[in-house]
XYZ file of C-alpha atoms in Angstrom:
678
model
C 0.000 0.000 0.000
C 0.980 3.635 -0.266
C 3.144 5.746 2.017
C 1.675 7.197 5.168
C 2.241 10.871 4.342
C -0.875 12.479 2.889
C -2.417 15.626 1.605
C -5.980 16.096 2.811
C -8.872 17.600 0.941
C -11.475 18.279 3.588
C -15.044 19.248 3.019
C -17.132 20.637 5.807
C -20.794 20.017 5.351
C -23.065 22.539 7.004
C -26.729 21.729 6.922
C -28.457 25.041 6.132
C -31.575 25.840 4.132
C -30.018 25.949 0.663
C -26.635 25.277 -0.829
C -26.609 28.624 -2.596
C -26.709 30.486 0.716
C -22.957 29.885 0.954
C -22.177 32.078 -2.061
C -22.203 35.327 -0.118
C -19.717 33.981 2.434
C -16.905 34.274 -0.128
C -17.078 38.040 0.285
C -15.645 39.957 3.222
C -18.234 40.305 5.986
C -18.982 43.665 7.590
C -18.295 43.535 11.322
C -20.244 46.610 12.363
C -23.017 44.437 13.813
C -20.769 41.874 15.500
C -20.921 42.110 19.277
C -17.968 40.940 21.382
C -18.562 37.842 23.483
C -16.768 36.521 26.542
C -14.169 33.925 25.618
C -15.901 31.174 27.595
C -19.084 31.367 25.525
C -17.239 30.593 22.282
C -15.563 27.264 23.150
C -16.736 24.211 21.207
C -15.550 21.044 19.499
C -15.388 19.189 16.210
C -15.621 15.391 16.192
C -12.488 14.036 14.507
C -12.370 10.919 12.292
C -15.512 9.145 13.470
C -15.438 7.129 10.247
C -17.657 4.381 11.619
C -21.057 5.927 10.965
C -22.676 3.688 13.572
C -21.260 6.093 16.175
C -23.152 9.069 14.829
C -26.430 8.331 16.621
C -24.754 8.836 19.980
C -22.686 11.765 18.735
C -25.773 13.632 17.557
C -27.667 12.895 20.765
C -24.700 14.139 22.792
C -24.815 17.433 20.922
C -22.179 17.116 18.185
C -22.791 19.460 15.274
C -19.313 19.516 13.711
C -17.806 16.300 12.355
C -14.754 15.308 10.355
C -14.693 12.237 8.107
C -11.855 10.733 6.053
C -12.549 9.927 2.397
C -9.848 7.510 1.270
C -9.257 6.513 -2.357
C -7.486 3.122 -2.431
C -4.350 3.052 -4.535
C -0.999 1.336 -4.122
C 2.579 2.495 -3.605
C 3.199 2.781 -7.343
C 0.291 5.222 -7.705
C -1.922 2.665 -9.392
C -5.556 2.263 -8.502
C -6.049 -0.650 -6.096
C -9.501 -1.955 -7.036
C -9.051 -5.177 -5.052
C -9.947 -3.292 -1.869
C -13.114 -1.942 -3.458
C -14.200 -5.315 -4.846
C -14.562 -6.923 -1.387
C -16.487 -4.113 0.310
C -19.930 -5.156 1.554
C -21.162 -1.543 1.687
C -20.594 -1.003 -2.043
C -23.192 -1.945 -4.636
C -22.257 -4.183 -7.562
C -22.233 -1.120 -9.805
C -19.877 0.734 -7.454
C -17.527 -2.248 -7.276
C -17.334 -2.302 -11.080
C -16.507 1.415 -11.320
C -13.106 1.642 -13.031
C -12.389 4.875 -11.154
C -12.297 2.980 -7.853
C -14.224 3.874 -4.703
C -14.180 6.238 -1.740
C -13.908 4.496 1.651
C -14.155 6.092 5.089
C -10.829 5.489 6.824
C -8.029 7.739 8.028
C -5.211 5.256 7.354
C -4.741 3.134 4.239
C -7.635 0.721 3.624
C -6.661 -2.943 3.552
C -8.127 -5.766 1.496
C -8.679 -8.007 4.536
C -11.292 -5.645 5.972
C -14.607 -5.646 4.154
C -16.910 -3.310 6.112
C -15.610 0.210 5.559
C -18.336 2.799 5.268
C -18.413 4.554 1.906
C -19.027 8.049 0.591
C -22.492 6.955 -0.485
C -23.232 5.804 3.082
C -22.791 9.419 4.188
C -25.543 10.540 1.816
C -27.724 7.653 2.961
C -27.223 8.750 6.564
C -28.135 12.405 6.098
C -31.196 11.453 4.028
C -32.395 8.734 6.425
C -35.842 9.678 7.857
C -34.662 8.491 11.288
C -32.140 11.348 11.352
C -34.152 14.002 9.555
C -34.878 16.018 12.706
C -31.127 16.634 12.914
C -30.091 16.962 9.283
C -33.097 19.021 8.229
C -33.366 20.971 11.458
C -32.634 24.612 12.118
C -29.326 23.986 13.855
C -26.414 23.699 11.476
C -24.462 20.462 11.255
C -21.015 20.380 9.704
C -19.318 17.293 8.293
C -15.635 17.548 7.477
C -14.636 15.120 4.739
C -10.889 14.710 4.360
C -9.778 13.185 1.050
C -6.478 11.288 1.201
C -3.760 11.592 -1.421
C -0.035 10.948 -1.507
C 2.111 13.938 -0.656
C 3.479 15.825 -3.687
C 0.673 14.548 -5.921
C 0.344 16.789 -8.980
C -3.350 17.560 -8.721
C -3.281 19.974 -11.644
C -1.268 17.681 -13.932
C -4.300 16.337 -15.846
C -3.162 12.724 -15.479
C -5.692 9.930 -15.902
C -4.875 8.929 -12.343
C -5.954 12.277 -10.853
C -8.795 12.677 -13.338
C -10.411 9.524 -11.959
C -10.160 10.842 -8.415
C -11.563 14.264 -9.302
C -14.360 12.636 -11.271
C -15.399 10.615 -8.207
C -15.491 13.804 -6.134
C -17.482 15.649 -8.780
C -20.024 12.828 -8.788
C -20.218 12.858 -5.001
C -20.968 16.590 -4.966
C -23.594 16.182 -7.674
C -25.358 13.403 -5.761
C -25.087 15.376 -2.538
C -26.692 18.424 -4.136
C -29.516 16.250 -5.436
C -30.165 14.811 -1.967
C -30.054 18.291 -0.469
C -32.473 19.756 -2.993
C -34.942 16.871 -2.963
C -35.079 16.597 0.834
C -34.643 20.281 1.693
C -31.455 19.645 3.629
C -29.225 22.629 4.437
C -25.823 21.825 2.983
C -22.783 24.030 2.647
C -19.559 22.333 1.668
C -16.318 23.887 2.854
C -13.092 22.840 1.155
C -9.894 22.194 3.120
C -6.308 21.046 2.593
C -5.322 19.852 -0.878
C -8.610 21.043 -2.334
C -7.958 24.727 -1.695
C -6.485 27.212 -4.139
C -3.197 27.398 -2.241
C 0.234 26.362 -3.471
C 0.246 24.783 -6.944
C -3.435 23.859 -6.742
C -4.761 26.875 -8.603
C -6.789 24.653 -10.932
C -9.136 23.888 -8.035
C -9.959 27.538 -7.277
C -13.408 27.450 -8.904
C -13.937 23.734 -9.412
C -16.508 23.511 -6.623
C -17.524 27.169 -6.489
C -19.225 28.765 -4.563
C -17.771 26.694 -1.744
C -15.492 28.358 0.811
C -12.255 26.927 2.181
C -10.319 26.592 5.392
C -6.948 28.263 5.679
C -4.021 26.460 7.347
C -1.384 28.934 8.487
C 1.715 26.811 7.919
C 0.637 25.575 4.485
C -1.635 28.023 2.675
C -0.781 31.490 1.264
C 0.021 33.921 4.070
C -1.489 36.759 2.031
C -4.907 35.114 2.419
C -4.759 35.822 6.168
C -5.760 39.395 5.351
C -6.864 39.380 1.717
C -10.039 38.309 -0.084
C -8.532 38.944 -3.528
C -10.734 37.000 -5.924
C -8.238 36.646 -8.784
C -5.920 34.649 -6.518
C -8.712 32.615 -4.956
C -8.142 34.150 -1.506
C -11.828 34.977 -1.156
C -12.506 31.257 -0.745
C -10.434 31.088 2.475
C -12.951 31.875 5.220
C -12.120 29.455 8.077
C -8.880 29.609 10.041
C -7.679 26.061 10.817
C -4.665 25.824 13.146
C -2.578 22.891 14.297
C -1.558 22.104 17.881
C 2.170 21.408 17.806
C 3.124 18.650 20.270
C 6.347 20.365 21.334
C 5.123 23.962 21.267
C 1.318 24.236 21.610
C 1.405 28.008 21.014
C 3.494 27.755 17.847
C 0.660 28.441 15.396
C -1.834 30.170 17.671
C 0.424 32.928 18.995
C 1.244 34.541 15.603
C -2.462 34.621 14.747
C -3.318 36.273 18.057
C -0.688 38.961 17.432
C -2.569 40.080 14.302
C -6.046 39.609 15.815
C -6.616 36.551 13.598
C -6.587 38.631 10.434
C -9.730 38.650 8.324
C -11.122 35.600 10.126
C -12.088 37.705 13.138
C -14.018 40.030 10.831
C -16.954 37.644 10.448
C -19.280 35.675 12.698
C -20.343 32.892 10.329
C -17.507 30.389 10.712
C -15.535 29.421 13.837
C -11.814 29.147 14.288
C -10.664 25.516 14.245
C -7.703 23.926 16.029
C -6.613 20.296 15.651
C -6.101 17.955 17.618
C -5.431 18.643 21.316
C -5.432 15.654 23.684
C -4.504 17.392 26.954
C -6.714 19.333 29.302
C -4.429 22.360 29.514
C -4.432 23.068 25.752
C -7.773 24.851 25.974
C -6.175 27.428 28.229
C -4.076 28.582 25.264
C -7.129 30.089 23.657
C -8.142 31.752 26.903
C -4.796 33.559 26.873
C -4.510 34.106 23.127
C -8.083 34.016 21.896
C -10.259 36.656 20.321
C -13.909 35.891 20.893
C -16.317 35.895 17.985
C -19.866 34.625 17.774
C -19.142 31.582 15.620
C -16.772 30.287 18.283
C -13.520 28.381 18.549
C -13.755 24.635 18.015
C -11.146 22.081 18.990
C -10.979 18.952 16.820
C -11.126 16.134 19.375
C -10.591 12.390 19.191
C -12.088 11.474 22.576
C -15.677 11.524 23.822
C -17.738 14.707 23.945
C -18.301 14.456 27.718
C -14.530 14.149 28.145
C -14.031 17.421 26.270
C -16.837 19.174 28.136
C -15.301 18.206 31.480
C -11.788 19.172 30.366
C -12.951 22.586 29.130
C -15.359 23.181 32.033
C -13.368 25.868 33.815
C -12.874 27.698 30.525
C -16.348 27.323 29.007
C -18.477 27.509 32.146
C -20.658 24.810 30.602
C -19.686 21.914 32.891
C -17.869 21.186 36.167
C -14.352 19.929 36.811
C -13.784 21.009 40.391
C -10.938 19.807 42.642
C -12.064 19.373 46.239
C -9.847 19.465 49.345
C -9.845 15.796 50.281
C -7.232 13.089 49.940
C -9.680 10.689 48.326
C -13.173 10.554 46.926
C -16.117 8.817 48.573
C -19.794 8.845 47.646
C -21.743 11.738 46.163
C -25.349 12.885 46.335
C -26.950 15.849 44.561
C -30.351 17.509 44.772
C -32.031 20.844 44.136
C -32.288 23.189 47.094
C -35.360 25.172 48.164
C -34.265 28.220 46.168
C -33.569 26.264 42.994
C -29.885 26.097 43.853
C -27.779 22.949 43.500
C -26.745 21.088 46.662
C -24.068 18.387 46.643
C -22.992 16.117 49.492
C -19.722 14.198 49.324
C -17.891 11.943 51.759
C -14.211 11.361 52.393
C -12.402 9.051 54.811
C -8.793 9.675 55.826
C -6.879 8.154 58.741
C -10.022 6.533 60.167
C -11.864 9.884 60.146
C -14.912 10.310 57.925
C -16.134 13.700 56.762
C -19.490 14.630 55.301
C -19.001 17.696 53.086
C -21.760 20.007 51.859
C -21.391 22.056 48.676
C -23.652 24.656 47.098
C -23.968 26.430 43.761
C -26.458 29.126 42.738
C -27.248 27.067 39.652
C -25.816 24.230 37.612
C -22.231 25.023 36.488
C -22.009 28.216 38.524
C -19.233 28.511 41.117
C -19.342 25.528 43.472
C -18.537 26.337 47.102
C -17.982 24.151 50.131
C -20.403 25.460 52.770
C -19.758 23.078 55.676
C -17.748 20.033 56.695
C -18.757 17.569 59.405
C -16.908 14.750 61.160
C -19.305 11.825 61.539
C -18.917 8.683 63.692
C -18.839 6.239 60.795
C -16.381 4.244 58.730
C -15.886 4.586 54.985
C -19.248 5.475 53.435
C -20.414 2.819 50.964
C -23.852 4.220 50.122
C -25.736 7.478 50.423
C -29.430 8.041 49.709
C -31.834 10.892 50.399
C -35.574 11.067 50.986
C -37.250 14.473 51.052
C -40.159 15.086 53.393
C -42.291 18.195 53.852
C -40.235 19.743 56.644
C -36.862 18.062 56.313
C -34.519 16.043 54.153
C -33.366 12.663 55.413
C -29.926 11.360 54.478
C -29.249 7.646 55.002
C -25.592 6.654 55.170
C -24.143 3.159 55.445
C -20.499 2.314 56.009
C -18.118 -0.587 55.497
C -18.488 -1.545 59.174
C -22.162 -2.456 58.756
C -23.597 0.690 60.339
C -26.672 2.531 59.015
C -27.288 6.110 60.142
C -30.111 8.548 59.515
C -29.168 12.226 59.386
C -31.479 15.198 59.016
C -30.304 18.077 56.893
C -31.414 21.686 57.241
C -29.398 24.301 55.363
C -25.739 23.687 56.133
C -26.531 21.823 59.368
C -26.364 18.045 59.698
C -27.926 16.268 62.670
C -27.645 12.574 63.533
C -31.102 11.214 64.357
C -30.481 7.503 64.852
C -28.013 4.777 64.029
C -28.330 0.985 63.717
C -26.148 -2.012 63.253
C -26.817 -3.832 60.005
C -25.173 -6.407 57.819
C -25.110 -4.062 54.857
C -21.383 -3.590 54.507
C -21.856 -3.146 50.736
C -24.581 -0.540 51.004
C -28.134 0.267 52.054
C -30.767 1.882 49.838
C -34.205 3.259 50.723
C -37.273 4.237 48.726
C -40.811 5.375 49.535
C -43.614 3.264 48.058
C -47.218 4.252 48.775
C -46.128 6.379 51.757
C -44.060 3.522 53.203
C -40.258 3.737 53.291
C -38.614 0.390 52.595
C -34.949 -0.472 53.023
C -32.695 -2.998 51.317
C -29.132 -3.803 52.240
C -26.418 -5.696 50.418
C -23.621 -7.573 52.117
C -20.952 -10.179 51.677
C -22.130 -13.364 53.324
C -19.572 -14.255 55.963
C -21.574 -17.126 57.445
C -21.830 -19.515 54.531
C -19.943 -20.560 51.441
C -23.174 -21.104 49.511
C -23.606 -17.428 48.617
C -21.174 -14.618 47.950
C -23.518 -11.607 47.924
C -26.770 -11.280 49.888
C -29.588 -8.797 49.294
C -31.921 -8.309 52.235
C -35.053 -6.306 52.953
C -34.527 -4.797 56.378
C -36.424 -2.998 59.103
C -33.859 -0.684 60.722
C -33.249 -1.660 64.318
C -34.979 -5.037 63.993
C -33.674 -8.448 63.008
C -34.721 -9.727 59.590
C -34.309 -13.041 57.820
C -35.750 -11.795 54.529
C -32.776 -12.260 52.198
C -31.934 -13.629 48.777
C -28.657 -14.715 47.217
C -27.684 -12.356 44.412
C -24.486 -14.160 43.438
C -22.677 -17.311 44.446
C -19.420 -15.471 43.783
C -18.250 -12.531 45.841
C -17.923 -9.637 43.392
C -14.895 -7.359 43.431
C -17.281 -4.401 43.699
C -21.048 -3.983 43.668
C -23.523 -1.116 43.744
C -27.309 -1.100 43.619
C -30.205 1.301 43.301
C -33.976 1.265 43.892
C -36.581 2.853 41.634
C -40.299 2.813 40.977
C -41.351 1.271 37.647
C -41.891 3.473 34.617
C -45.457 4.653 34.197
C -45.771 2.578 31.006
C -43.896 -0.509 32.259
C -46.295 -3.426 31.857
C -43.744 -5.923 33.178
C -43.611 -4.476 36.709
C -46.723 -3.387 38.706
C -46.852 0.196 39.919
C -46.796 -0.837 43.592
C -43.535 -2.746 43.105
C -39.950 -1.515 42.873
C -37.094 -2.279 40.497
C -33.758 -3.217 42.035
C -30.776 -2.541 39.754
C -27.451 -4.193 40.613
C -24.166 -3.444 38.832
C -21.096 -5.502 39.706
C -17.529 -6.050 38.589
C -15.603 -9.298 38.791
C -12.103 -9.672 37.355
C -12.615 -6.506 35.295
C -15.957 -7.554 33.785
C -19.157 -5.592 34.388
C -22.534 -7.283 34.837
C -25.974 -5.768 35.346
C -29.175 -7.329 36.659
C -32.700 -6.134 37.408
C -35.510 -7.524 39.511
C -39.093 -6.335 39.974
C -40.129 -7.024 43.579
C -43.087 -6.431 45.848
C -41.616 -4.519 48.817
C -44.291 -5.838 51.173
C -43.474 -9.529 50.795
C -40.230 -11.471 51.331
C -37.651 -11.750 48.571
C -37.594 -15.098 46.778
C -35.067 -14.994 43.958
C -32.994 -12.684 41.818
C -32.425 -12.722 38.068
C -29.069 -13.662 36.630
C -26.852 -10.812 35.477
C -25.926 -9.838 31.939
C -22.456 -8.629 30.832
C -22.416 -5.003 29.656
C -18.755 -3.923 29.571
C -15.378 -3.825 31.269
C -14.006 -1.872 34.213
C -13.880 -1.813 37.987
C -15.462 -0.004 40.954
C -18.871 0.417 39.246
C -21.461 2.728 40.793
C -25.085 3.234 39.755
C -27.673 5.990 40.154
C -31.311 6.124 39.054
C -33.741 9.024 38.776
C -37.452 9.066 38.036
C -38.207 11.959 35.689
C -41.620 12.619 34.105
C -42.740 9.070 34.867
C -39.645 7.543 33.274
C -36.532 6.217 34.992
C -33.039 7.204 33.942
C -30.060 5.071 34.948
C -26.357 5.911 34.854
C -23.367 3.713 35.664
C -19.809 4.996 36.109
C -16.659 2.871 36.319
C -12.890 3.242 36.323
C -10.281 1.211 34.404
C -12.737 1.247 31.533
C -12.300 1.617 27.797
C -11.558 4.671 25.673
C -13.701 3.845 22.651
C -12.524 6.957 20.823
C -8.925 8.123 20.708
C -6.464 8.956 17.939
C -5.247 5.367 17.591
C -8.671 3.767 17.376
C -10.228 6.486 15.225
C -7.468 6.235 12.614
C -6.930 2.460 12.640
C -7.785 0.959 9.245
C -7.697 -2.639 10.489
C -10.926 -2.632 12.481
C -13.982 -0.384 12.747
C -14.412 1.415 16.069
C -17.724 -0.341 16.707
C -16.063 -3.739 16.244
C -13.132 -3.173 18.615
C -13.059 -5.688 21.469
C -12.670 -3.476 24.559
C -9.686 -3.927 26.838
C -9.232 -2.258 30.196
C -7.258 0.989 30.210
C -5.958 2.145 33.575
C -7.791 5.109 35.153
C -10.197 5.671 32.233
C -13.537 6.770 33.703
C -16.546 5.582 31.674
C -20.229 6.416 31.863
C -23.218 4.386 30.647
C -26.494 6.321 30.470
C -29.969 5.384 29.275
C -33.613 5.117 30.185
C -34.689 2.155 32.300
C -36.750 0.965 29.341
C -33.628 0.848 27.152
C -31.615 -0.879 29.864
C -34.269 -3.537 30.472
C -34.586 -4.200 26.755
C -30.820 -4.573 26.435
C -30.295 -6.844 29.450
C -33.347 -9.032 28.854
C -32.335 -9.396 25.226
C -28.746 -10.343 26.126
C -27.532 -7.368 24.135
C -23.867 -7.864 24.998
C -21.170 -5.280 25.646
C -22.190 -1.648 25.236
C -20.011 0.804 23.328
C -20.305 4.182 21.617
C -22.341 2.604 18.809
C -25.389 1.621 20.872
C -28.397 3.562 19.602
C -30.203 3.920 22.933
C -27.627 3.698 25.756
C -24.957 6.392 25.750
C -21.363 5.356 26.450
C -18.048 7.166 26.603
C -15.158 8.404 28.705
C -15.463 11.549 30.810
C -12.216 11.872 32.806
C -9.324 9.912 34.315
C -9.079 8.720 37.924
C -10.350 6.141 40.422
C -13.041 5.631 43.099
C -15.908 6.994 40.972
C -19.340 7.840 42.352
C -22.434 9.208 40.614
C -25.711 10.957 41.377
C -28.511 11.778 38.935
C -30.868 14.560 39.989
C -33.404 16.943 38.522
C -32.684 20.625 37.919
C -35.740 22.492 36.703
C -37.000 20.581 33.686
C -33.734 18.751 33.043
C -31.926 15.637 34.221
C -28.444 16.433 35.517
C -25.498 14.407 36.784
C -22.625 14.955 39.182
C -19.777 12.518 39.683
C -16.838 12.384 42.029
C -13.545 10.535 41.809
C -10.012 10.529 43.127
C -7.751 12.402 40.730
C -4.806 10.882 38.881
C -1.353 12.066 39.935
C 0.439 10.355 37.052
C 4.182 10.088 36.576
C 6.151 10.793 33.399
C 5.957 7.208 32.137
C 2.185 7.052 32.671
C 1.852 10.364 30.865
C 3.595 8.943 27.789
C 1.331 5.890 27.702
C -1.920 7.824 27.922
C -3.993 8.087 24.727
C -7.445 8.905 26.070
C -7.121 12.602 26.903
C -4.710 13.605 29.645
C -6.200 15.491 32.618
C -4.383 17.874 34.896
C -2.503 16.128 37.695
C -4.754 15.812 40.715
C -3.968 14.309 44.112
C -7.329 14.737 45.838
C -10.978 14.471 44.970
C -12.634 15.872 41.841
C -16.290 16.704 41.132
C -17.336 16.478 37.472
C -20.570 17.283 35.684
C -21.489 17.730 32.029
C -24.679 18.297 29.993
C -26.617 15.079 29.483
C -28.106 14.136 26.117
C -31.842 13.894 25.584
C -32.531 10.158 25.600
C -36.260 9.862 26.277
């Protein structure tokens, strides 16, 4: 196959009302009506090389509106068309396989003949015209798709060879078909040309080939005069998007010179954002805070990792998420709820040197400044579960510890008062829920009295002995967490006066999930077998009933980074087909409605990744000891998580590929906007 050095021709697809709307953007834009914005309001992202289109359902639900795809034309090292790769592709029609010009496959690196399931350029048009996705691709909000065409470096694009003519002919046909789809289905499409397709260098023959499309401008490759000029005769008027690279050795190398000239003509418009590719460290975003010039269209970082990961990393810059270090040596459990004034209240726990603290935090609203308002030493061991029940005049907090103690605290403002405490066997956690005005309690414990059962689940009456228990697992899990919830309003499989018990466990790095519908007023009899859902350790679960529907989130550490530069660019296997392997300190989230979870588990749906259509999955940070709490803020579902930060050494830093956080020694509270999944 060919060498690994490429030129890229990238096309950004913006879904707007008509293709012809882009014509006016080739002209300089008057800035008299542009209002300055704070830097934090302009930060955004572009999804980089998600060439497996099965991932796009989650990406769109998570809020992605800028994408980058790789359009690869298979040819060999002697610059001859390699049709063998095209002939075996299952996503190509018979007519496309017979095309003597070859085919366009979606892959960053060279396609190989042993892989037969690459997506194709035609699959992109099928996706944007699919009725299932119409509310995104024909909606009011613009969606951009960057399509990067691969060619060997030093290819003579303007040489009129049969070789290049075939490639250009394929692109011309793609644009023609795309325009037809756009016109017939009223999609808003604006193609933006990048890289080897621009009028820079010796590529002048392409200046008007796809007019009226605009181009990106790359500072270290394209004409420097185009930074300030829109001279039409030289094709400079097509350059309307600044696209900068992050240099690994000097991150400010390309950004600083642009800042010194106020980003040239690119700051004189508010239609297109600045782009920067491809940071993988949390501190890179701070470069723009120091060197940026805010404009309404924003500044988007091309990212390889998950959207939640970026939102957490950029939280302190954007103000659109939380990534808050807290003064504790380690992270315990977390609980969040809305206060009486609509403010956000968060309770965390931390145990150090046999002393356990309960810490109260407050924020005026979600993602505003988070303050610690009080800290309390409590007579308990390490907290293993935390649950709250709100009553008319007070809020009850039930805490259980690893010593088998259950305590009820009452919370008023920043004051915490111990009401009562009991001995229990629930050294793995206690949960409580109110059903028909009756509060019921369940505890989970390791069975130390028999070898017949590893994990026991028991309905308890605090302060009284109970023999109402059921064996959840013969094996003793490495870690287990459970949650109680009322059935969905439309759940015909579980009566409304019952509860659903959700149990997530890890054993030797494998995650398993089980559900059981139980009548809380009668003894437990049995529990369903668990179903594997992923990999990781220290899993924690939280459920929330919202508008009659339950939402469930699981967080784990030592999980799997489904999207990073290596996986996104690997031509050997599609991202959705990668067999996950544990990656140290990677924090994963799984998020879906209870209905989706039940359907998946009962149908033995297997391991969940970023390609699942209903259950969201991804990485959100790096660390250990995760905890999670779903809660309602106004008319939205929100999440807060806590974990112990990662104080990595130099060798660990070199091995990281999933997005490197800032070094942290203590606890960290994270939160990010959740997708609409109901």
